[in-house]
């Protein structure tokens, strides 16, 4: 028997399949037309979608707004870059980045989870700024220039190998990894552990009296979200061949939060749609005018005013109604409008 | 000798200068209904907070089943078998009725189930269904808890507390704000609970208290004024003066 939260997650999966289909079309089209610009743009969008996914895990499920999630994205990117420059192995770089972000997120979580709400947002912001400044001033890490000249690697799959320089091949690999992270996140949210997170968001103070440790749940989701951000970040130098401190700056964290709000807080797939939309918008508007931030800012304001639940939050109830297949409009509206879509900021 | 389910010794806490709970001792016998009465501000809810781990006592001891748990956290006390409700309805209003119950019932499952799909937690699911039936909430299972009537919310709170099969149930004014019919209904419900659990109640309705309780503890200005069987307590002149005199 499906409950409301499970129905909402199914509806997200429907949208995930749509996105996957669109991405495969892009890959086929790109391969046929021998395109690399759009495929690489799509790959970049998916990488930032991973960061947005990590923000939504925290904000949309446990109710904690992180303004510094780029910290783990950046750590993943730098560790991946450093690894690739030493040993040109994609999987080793991913593993090293994953391990490093696990450690970093555990330390970050111990600091940030001492506080709640606005203070949590400020501490996560502060931690990212501090580390970004340290990186910015560390010559061994390339300081403000970052690190360039990361070799193009061959990505091994047993006896096969795909070059990271192959636009279609790498796009598909990134697509698989990001959708894998989405799938893993969705799986976790449909476990008793995931439901405790929704309980935290709904009424944190009641949770200890049900017998659950608030601190442990918050730590677990924080570390997992850090890992998702770190693994996404690890893909960045493979695509672009360089890393720079901007990856950890507030603009990166802020864009991820905007992506989540555009797509729909607490929908998971909305984070991915939002990030893809944002990267595409930036690229299209950026080719018309250099003041693309003004346009994006305005679009963001309009979205918050007229689509407060985001694109997915707005469209998902329609899919939910198809999933439960109850014909009457009123009954279904009250039975499925998502309980978790009440998406206020962290408090 | 089997120790009492709950044993409170010399419990106390102050807020600023105010001794909200002051040197309170009593014990709660198994499968009985013990009721705490006293005027508003007597310290009854604060006493619950001290017992349940919401507040840490300044003085005294809290023993659950003979084990000292004075400084235990709310989770630790829950693990020891204590469940509590709140004077002001405290549910997951944005979650469904069934999900509120399922969250509580999940505690019946081994911790290894935490990372398996929810449907693998059969006991929790079955418990949820049984609680929905028993508390006549089955027809509202997919409704958000926030959309229930006040009476249904109060019933759901008791159900949530029971869903994890506690040994000791603390109910803070469960009938508060209920209609007369709902109050009678809840009284019958609470009476039926003592087969499985021990109940410690805070209740305002004196008629109900006299009917329902096996043992009554009277509080006044943070202190325990008297305790005993309901009839004895009611006719105690000190209690009459301090408490019933106000009514
Ligand atoms: N957290 C708190 N901080 C300060 N004063 C409190 C707090 N909790 C309760 N009090 C005070 O302690 C006294 C007892 O309150 P309470 O336990 O709620 O009484 P009752 O439940 O018997 O009506 C009241 O005077 C109340 O104002
Ligand atoms: Mg009270």
XYZ file of C-alpha atoms and ligand atoms in Angstrom:
622
model
C 0.000 0.000 0.000
C 1.351 3.392 -1.013
C 1.177 6.297 1.337
C 1.280 9.945 0.434
C 5.059 10.273 0.651
C 5.587 7.154 -1.440
C 3.153 8.434 -4.079
C 5.012 11.743 -4.250
C 8.290 9.884 -4.692
C 6.796 7.778 -7.493
C 5.696 10.956 -9.225
C 9.267 12.233 -8.938
C 10.445 9.007 -10.556
C 8.100 9.592 -13.501
C 9.719 12.996 -13.982
C 13.150 11.388 -13.601
C 12.350 8.968 -16.422
C 11.230 11.890 -18.594
C 14.494 13.660 -17.904
C 16.443 10.517 -18.659
C 14.597 10.120 -21.954
C 15.320 13.750 -22.879
C 18.988 13.287 -21.982
C 19.246 10.153 -24.123
C 17.682 12.057 -27.020
C 20.263 14.782 -26.567
C 23.020 12.170 -26.523
C 21.727 10.525 -29.720
C 21.260 13.869 -31.437
C 24.651 15.069 -30.276
C 26.305 11.908 -31.543
C 24.531 12.146 -34.902
C 25.410 15.807 -35.411
C 28.893 15.398 -33.958
C 28.131 18.135 -31.430
C 30.308 18.783 -28.455
C 29.091 22.194 -27.216
C 25.603 21.132 -26.127
C 26.749 17.786 -24.797
C 29.391 19.421 -22.650
C 26.874 22.016 -21.485
C 24.501 19.190 -20.613
C 27.268 17.387 -18.745
C 28.030 20.509 -16.749
C 24.323 20.952 -15.972
C 24.161 17.401 -14.638
C 27.237 17.932 -12.469
C 25.676 20.995 -10.863
C 22.434 19.038 -10.573
C 24.295 16.701 -8.218
C 25.167 19.654 -6.020
C 21.544 20.838 -6.066
C 20.408 17.313 -5.144
C 22.625 17.498 -2.094
C 21.078 20.839 -1.082
C 17.583 19.403 -1.449
C 18.415 16.385 0.706
C 19.146 18.795 3.525
C 16.570 21.499 2.859
C 13.720 19.505 1.431
C 13.872 16.557 3.796
C 15.524 17.454 7.083
C 14.578 21.137 6.745
C 18.132 22.482 7.075
C 19.191 25.236 4.657
C 22.879 24.923 3.782
C 24.414 28.005 2.201
C 27.792 26.336 1.897
C 27.192 23.040 0.127
C 29.751 24.083 -2.522
C 32.372 23.354 0.136
C 31.997 19.613 -0.422
C 31.555 20.054 -4.160
C 34.851 21.956 -4.194
C 36.655 19.464 -1.984
C 35.490 16.684 -4.290
C 36.700 18.637 -7.320
C 40.113 19.458 -5.871
C 40.777 15.961 -4.534
C 39.693 14.513 -7.863
C 41.989 16.950 -9.720
C 44.949 16.189 -7.462
C 44.411 12.466 -7.856
C 44.100 12.674 -11.645
C 47.317 14.664 -11.859
C 49.123 11.945 -9.897
C 47.453 8.774 -11.160
C 45.234 9.192 -14.235
C 42.475 6.877 -12.996
C 38.889 8.110 -13.061
C 37.613 5.573 -10.533
C 40.492 6.220 -8.163
C 39.751 9.958 -8.371
C 36.070 9.313 -7.593
C 36.955 7.080 -4.651
C 39.463 9.576 -3.250
C 36.988 12.443 -3.635
C 34.272 10.391 -1.991
C 36.467 9.489 0.949
C 37.717 13.054 1.396
C 34.194 14.500 1.381
C 33.036 11.862 3.850
C 35.730 12.990 6.262
C 35.159 16.693 5.556
C 31.376 16.400 5.913
C 31.735 14.554 9.201
C 33.870 17.384 10.578
C 31.580 20.018 9.037
C 28.532 18.234 10.404
C 29.934 18.131 13.921
C 30.301 21.919 13.725
C 27.129 22.883 11.849
C 24.748 20.509 13.620
C 25.307 22.228 16.923
C 22.844 24.863 15.756
C 19.561 25.159 13.865
C 17.757 27.304 11.344
C 19.336 30.593 10.421
C 22.438 29.791 12.469
C 22.901 26.557 10.575
C 22.678 28.511 7.300
C 25.243 31.020 8.547
C 27.693 28.406 9.842
C 27.575 26.384 6.630
C 28.095 29.636 4.710
C 31.011 30.569 6.960
C 32.728 27.185 6.764
C 32.628 27.247 2.967
C 33.972 30.810 2.846
C 36.837 29.990 5.212
C 37.937 26.919 3.269
C 37.512 28.746 -0.063
C 39.743 31.565 1.190
C 42.346 29.080 2.404
C 42.368 27.382 -0.987
C 42.446 30.807 -2.669
C 45.634 31.601 -0.781
C 47.377 28.230 -1.023
C 49.989 28.226 -3.763
C 50.272 24.445 -3.780
C 46.603 24.361 -4.860
C 47.138 26.980 -7.537
C 45.842 29.818 -5.326
C 43.396 32.141 -7.094
C 44.151 30.631 -10.511
C 43.224 27.124 -9.476
C 44.820 24.121 -11.130
C 44.931 23.591 -14.872
C 46.214 20.870 -17.108
C 44.325 17.974 -15.636
C 44.877 15.140 -18.112
C 42.048 13.684 -20.160
C 41.628 10.195 -18.764
C 40.395 6.901 -20.132
C 37.468 5.689 -18.032
C 37.791 1.921 -17.637
C 34.837 -0.450 -17.572
C 36.486 -3.827 -17.241
C 37.958 -4.518 -20.685
C 36.343 -1.405 -22.229
C 37.404 2.199 -21.938
C 35.761 5.481 -22.823
C 37.741 8.680 -23.099
C 36.580 11.491 -20.842
C 37.218 13.661 -23.885
C 34.455 11.909 -25.810
C 31.459 14.251 -25.375
C 28.746 11.598 -25.790
C 30.560 8.978 -23.750
C 31.303 11.252 -20.831
C 27.819 12.788 -20.923
C 26.336 9.299 -20.563
C 28.704 8.412 -17.729
C 27.835 11.584 -15.824
C 24.150 11.001 -16.521
C 24.436 7.504 -15.060
C 26.290 8.718 -11.974
C 23.932 11.623 -11.227
C 20.822 9.515 -11.803
C 22.437 6.863 -9.605
C 22.865 9.425 -6.834
C 19.238 10.488 -7.345
C 18.128 6.861 -7.120
C 20.154 6.246 -3.984
C 18.779 9.394 -2.352
C 15.223 8.456 -3.277
C 15.785 4.962 -1.896
C 17.075 6.320 1.410
C 14.114 8.649 1.770
C 11.748 5.702 1.440
C 13.328 3.894 4.381
C 12.453 4.382 8.063
C 15.618 6.497 8.308
C 14.390 8.777 5.523
C 11.003 9.116 7.176
C 12.662 10.281 10.379
C 14.149 13.076 8.285
C 10.702 14.170 7.136
C 9.650 14.029 10.779
C 12.561 16.321 11.664
C 11.391 18.823 9.125
C 7.775 18.594 10.243
C 8.352 18.893 14.012
C 11.875 18.374 15.238
C 11.012 18.770 18.905
C 8.638 15.840 18.896
C 11.219 13.437 17.435
C 13.231 12.598 20.602
C 10.004 11.572 22.353
C 9.445 8.967 19.644
C 12.826 7.543 20.602
C 14.963 8.853 17.723
C 18.142 10.826 18.139
C 17.760 14.128 16.309
C 21.503 14.639 16.278
C 22.265 11.263 14.697
C 19.657 11.721 11.991
C 20.897 15.214 11.177
C 24.508 14.045 11.092
C 23.695 11.097 8.857
C 21.846 13.177 6.283
C 24.490 15.894 6.401
C 27.308 13.436 5.711
C 25.330 11.726 2.964
C 24.507 15.082 1.346
C 28.183 16.022 1.582
C 29.087 12.793 -0.201
C 26.589 13.495 -2.989
C 28.055 16.987 -3.438
C 31.620 15.642 -3.332
C 31.052 12.915 -5.923
C 29.378 15.448 -8.222
C 32.257 17.864 -7.745
C 34.746 15.093 -8.534
C 33.319 14.963 -12.077
C 33.984 18.647 -12.713
C 37.760 18.547 -13.391
C 37.266 15.497 -15.597
C 34.942 17.572 -17.771
C 36.691 20.926 -17.701
C 40.328 19.986 -17.168
C 40.722 22.562 -14.417
C 39.501 23.512 -10.947
C 39.364 26.948 -9.353
C 38.416 28.337 -5.939
C 35.179 29.737 -7.442
C 33.820 26.207 -7.164
C 33.645 26.690 -3.383
C 32.442 30.290 -3.418
C 29.024 31.390 -2.312
C 27.896 31.882 -5.907
C 28.148 28.116 -6.405
C 26.270 27.283 -3.191
C 23.723 30.001 -3.912
C 23.086 28.736 -7.443
C 22.402 25.289 -6.022
C 19.845 26.727 -3.596
C 18.233 28.682 -6.442
C 18.109 25.498 -8.526
C 16.322 23.671 -5.729
C 13.777 26.450 -5.282
C 13.209 26.727 -9.046
C 12.696 22.978 -9.331
C 10.747 22.479 -6.117
C 12.010 21.983 -2.570
C 11.587 18.465 -1.215
C 11.028 16.786 -4.570
C 14.618 15.563 -5.296
C 14.061 15.472 -9.042
C 13.159 19.164 -8.905
C 16.730 19.922 -7.860
C 17.986 18.258 -11.031
C 15.460 20.010 -13.279
C 16.224 23.304 -11.577
C 19.983 22.965 -12.048
C 19.642 21.939 -15.686
C 17.295 24.869 -16.290
C 19.645 27.301 -14.577
C 22.713 26.191 -16.551
C 20.769 26.344 -19.813
C 19.281 29.759 -18.980
C 22.683 31.128 -18.054
C 24.145 29.916 -21.300
C 21.301 31.161 -23.519
C 20.835 34.514 -21.792
C 24.586 34.862 -21.449
C 24.861 34.748 -25.241
C 22.409 37.702 -25.579
C 23.577 39.932 -22.778
C 26.361 40.034 -20.254
C 23.832 41.102 -17.604
C 22.448 37.576 -17.416
C 22.431 37.657 -13.623
C 19.749 40.379 -13.699
C 17.539 38.264 -15.909
C 18.085 35.160 -13.799
C 17.405 37.145 -10.626
C 14.123 38.382 -12.072
C 13.115 34.898 -13.190
C 13.917 33.595 -9.722
C 11.728 36.269 -8.112
C 8.858 35.480 -10.477
C 9.215 31.797 -9.695
C 9.119 32.364 -5.950
C 6.072 34.627 -6.320
C 4.027 32.604 -8.786
C 5.374 29.057 -8.465
C 6.321 28.867 -4.789
C 6.509 25.077 -4.929
C 8.779 25.192 -7.945
C 8.308 23.559 -11.326
C 8.110 20.020 -9.998
C 6.119 20.992 -6.921
C 3.635 22.587 -9.317
C 3.374 19.756 -11.817
C 3.802 16.745 -9.573
C 0.297 16.645 -8.031
C -1.027 16.105 -11.567
C 1.170 13.026 -11.921
C 0.283 11.865 -8.399
C -3.378 11.876 -9.373
C -2.582 9.622 -12.346
C -0.673 7.294 -10.013
C -3.494 6.819 -7.513
C -6.047 6.690 -10.365
C -8.983 8.080 -8.462
C -11.266 9.836 -10.931
C -12.912 12.458 -8.697
C -11.045 15.733 -8.715
C -11.770 16.782 -5.124
C -11.015 13.452 -3.520
C -7.676 13.160 -5.244
C -6.715 16.733 -4.608
C -7.041 16.233 -0.877
C -5.617 12.716 -0.912
C -2.402 13.362 -2.731
C -1.305 16.990 -2.578
C 2.158 16.285 -1.243
C 2.600 16.498 2.471
C 6.238 17.300 2.107
C 5.864 20.006 -0.486
C 5.161 22.560 2.204
C 8.449 24.130 1.466
C 9.389 26.868 3.797
C 12.975 27.820 4.407
C 15.050 26.217 7.150
C 13.557 26.694 10.543
C 10.394 -7.392 45.190
C 9.511 -5.922 41.796
C 10.289 -2.203 41.736
C 7.539 0.259 40.727
C 7.416 1.194 37.037
C 8.221 4.757 37.979
C 9.739 6.007 41.150
C 10.304 9.720 41.652
C 12.383 10.853 44.660
C 12.803 14.454 45.827
C 12.496 15.795 42.286
C 13.006 19.529 41.825
C 13.757 22.329 39.374
C 13.510 26.123 39.519
C 13.077 28.728 36.812
C 14.795 31.862 38.013
C 13.519 32.172 41.547
C 10.412 30.084 40.982
C 10.473 26.556 42.354
C 8.298 25.040 39.658
C 8.757 21.532 41.059
C 9.986 21.219 44.623
C 10.953 17.997 46.388
C 8.287 15.810 44.824
C 8.288 12.069 45.549
C 5.810 9.382 44.565
C 5.749 6.072 42.791
C 3.553 4.556 40.143
C 2.359 0.980 40.452
C 2.146 -1.352 37.494
C -1.110 -1.517 35.504
C -2.711 1.222 37.543
C -3.894 4.681 36.632
C -2.187 7.314 38.713
C -3.412 10.861 38.274
C -1.717 14.123 39.118
C -4.099 16.949 39.908
C -3.559 20.516 41.008
C -4.425 24.066 39.976
C -2.908 25.718 36.910
C 0.747 26.468 37.410
C 1.119 23.834 40.132
C 4.037 22.300 38.229
C 2.325 19.231 36.776
C 3.560 19.631 33.199
C 7.014 20.570 34.455
C 7.016 17.351 36.482
C 6.246 15.438 33.259
C 9.084 17.272 31.540
C 11.472 16.212 34.292
C 10.342 12.608 34.185
C 10.374 12.304 30.383
C 13.760 13.879 29.716
C 12.484 17.166 28.273
C 14.119 18.929 31.238
C 17.017 17.819 33.428
C 16.155 17.825 37.127
C 18.176 20.020 39.455
C 17.495 17.750 42.443
C 16.240 14.252 43.021
C 16.015 10.996 41.144
C 13.896 9.380 38.471
C 13.892 5.570 38.465
C 12.237 3.638 35.659
C 11.725 -0.034 36.463
C 14.258 0.265 39.247
C 16.944 1.753 37.002
C 18.121 5.268 37.710
C 17.547 7.463 34.661
C 17.466 10.931 36.211
C 19.666 12.557 33.583
C 18.611 10.357 30.690
C 17.667 12.027 27.428
C 14.180 11.747 25.972
C 15.395 8.986 23.609
C 16.938 7.029 26.447
C 13.762 7.256 28.491
C 11.765 6.219 25.454
C 14.053 3.217 25.075
C 13.402 2.367 28.729
C 9.689 2.156 27.910
C 8.346 5.620 28.660
C 6.026 7.364 26.212
C 4.455 10.762 26.744
C 1.907 13.109 25.238
C 1.821 16.885 25.518
C -0.658 19.321 26.971
C -0.572 21.259 23.705
C -1.159 18.841 20.835
C 2.232 17.891 19.485
C 2.014 15.852 16.300
C 3.585 15.878 12.850
C 0.859 18.063 11.420
C 2.245 17.966 7.866
C 2.370 14.187 7.831
C -0.580 11.841 7.482
C -2.333 10.168 10.389
C -0.918 6.796 9.339
C 2.601 8.188 8.981
C 2.448 9.715 12.467
C 1.626 6.272 13.825
C 4.116 4.438 11.614
C 6.950 6.665 12.802
C 6.160 5.753 16.395
C 5.626 2.056 15.651
C 8.945 1.819 13.813
C 10.585 1.500 17.212
C 9.216 -2.052 17.405
C 11.543 -3.043 14.572
C 15.214 -3.949 14.925
C 17.548 -1.042 14.070
C 18.781 -2.917 10.995
C 15.456 -2.118 9.339
C 16.270 1.592 9.353
C 17.911 1.401 5.932
C 15.621 -1.154 4.306
C 12.469 -0.181 2.400
C 9.606 0.737 4.682
C 7.431 -2.181 3.603
C 10.010 -4.541 5.127
C 9.031 -3.224 8.571
C 5.954 -5.458 8.800
C 5.418 -5.210 12.534
C 5.368 -1.424 12.377
C 2.897 -1.488 9.487
C 0.614 -3.966 11.231
C 0.796 -2.015 14.457
C -0.165 1.132 12.570
C -3.227 -0.568 11.123
C -4.276 -1.891 14.520
C -3.919 1.524 16.129
C -5.933 3.128 13.324
C -8.747 0.653 14.004
C -8.595 0.816 17.758
C -8.648 4.613 17.832
C -11.282 4.867 15.094
C -8.999 6.817 12.797
C -8.879 4.298 9.931
C -11.146 6.382 7.706
C -8.764 9.322 8.100
C -5.526 7.437 7.656
C -4.338 9.457 4.637
C -5.477 12.794 5.990
C -2.819 15.188 7.253
C -2.762 15.183 11.053
C -3.108 18.974 10.901
C -6.510 18.632 9.204
C -8.087 16.495 11.946
C -10.599 17.861 14.433
C -9.254 18.714 17.865
C -10.808 15.591 19.381
C -9.319 13.341 16.697
C -5.912 14.962 17.158
C -6.001 14.308 20.888
C -6.941 10.676 20.231
C -4.182 10.383 17.649
C -1.692 11.663 20.216
C -2.587 8.876 22.602
C -2.414 6.379 19.745
C 1.042 7.644 18.729
C 2.252 7.248 22.312
C 0.916 3.698 22.449
C 2.107 2.587 19.028
C 5.615 1.844 20.296
C 4.191 -0.442 23.020
C 5.553 1.448 26.030
C 5.471 0.190 29.605
C 4.592 3.565 31.010
C 2.362 6.147 29.411
C 2.338 9.781 30.534
C -0.706 11.723 29.325
C -0.824 15.465 29.908
C -4.481 16.584 30.010
C -5.614 14.291 27.205
C -9.192 15.556 27.390
C -8.287 19.239 27.308
C -10.645 21.188 25.069
C -12.756 18.113 24.289
C -16.535 18.014 24.204
C -18.280 16.162 27.018
C -18.952 13.155 24.795
C -15.339 13.027 23.588
C -14.137 13.297 27.190
C -16.234 10.295 28.260
C -15.026 8.429 25.235
C -11.394 9.147 26.022
C -11.916 8.138 29.646
C -13.209 4.758 28.533
C -10.256 4.464 26.200
C -7.726 5.252 28.910
C -9.376 2.789 31.257
C -8.946 0.093 28.643
C -5.229 0.748 28.392
C -4.164 -0.586 31.765
C -4.105 -4.158 30.532
C -0.983 -3.353 28.539
C 0.501 -0.279 30.151
C 0.759 1.722 33.303
C -0.759 5.174 33.021
C 0.307 8.417 34.656
C -2.225 11.090 33.909
C -2.577 14.815 34.393
C -6.266 15.675 34.393
C -8.416 18.680 35.224
C -11.876 17.165 35.150
C -12.418 16.129 38.779
C -15.349 13.861 37.987
C -13.157 12.012 35.542
C -10.265 11.812 37.971
C -12.437 10.263 40.687
C -13.845 7.746 38.241
C -10.698 6.758 36.496
C -7.844 6.868 38.968
C -6.503 4.177 41.258
C -4.215 6.657 42.915
C -4.153 10.462 43.032
C -1.237 12.817 43.642
C -2.149 16.415 44.456
C 0.282 19.190 43.583
C 0.208 22.791 44.664
C 2.807 25.474 44.019
C 5.406 22.959 42.938
C 5.011 20.699 45.959
C 3.167 17.482 46.585
C 0.290 18.290 48.869
C -1.180 14.831 49.333
C -1.558 11.442 47.725
C -3.780 8.431 48.124
C -6.891 6.764 46.766
C -9.234 9.264 45.068
C -11.903 9.282 47.792
C -9.416 9.771 50.604
C -7.647 12.590 48.766
C -10.913 14.298 47.960
C -11.977 14.459 51.572
C -8.570 15.595 52.825
C -9.142 19.051 54.392
C -5.751 20.383 53.217
C -6.542 19.416 49.653
C -10.035 20.835 49.979
C -8.658 24.154 51.078
C -5.896 24.393 48.499
C -7.539 22.913 45.464
C -11.201 22.106 45.577
C -11.808 25.412 47.289
C -11.000 27.127 43.986
C -13.770 25.343 42.135
N 10.425 26.538 30.721
C 9.934 27.344 31.695
N 10.554 28.498 31.998
C 10.100 29.294 32.979
N 9.018 29.021 33.706
C 8.356 27.884 33.470
C 8.766 26.987 32.445
N 7.917 25.933 32.419
C 7.010 26.169 33.388
N 7.257 27.337 34.032
C 6.512 27.867 35.168
O 6.446 26.848 36.125
C 5.183 26.842 36.751
C 4.552 25.490 36.599
O 4.098 25.346 35.248
P 3.443 24.031 34.708
O 4.293 22.888 35.078
O 3.164 24.215 33.267
O 2.081 23.969 35.510
P 0.804 23.058 35.322
O 1.074 22.091 34.244
O 0.584 22.429 36.648
O -0.334 23.982 34.978
C 4.385 27.971 36.145
O 4.480 29.089 36.991
C 5.076 28.212 34.840
O 4.940 29.555 34.445
Mg 0.159 21.811 32.452
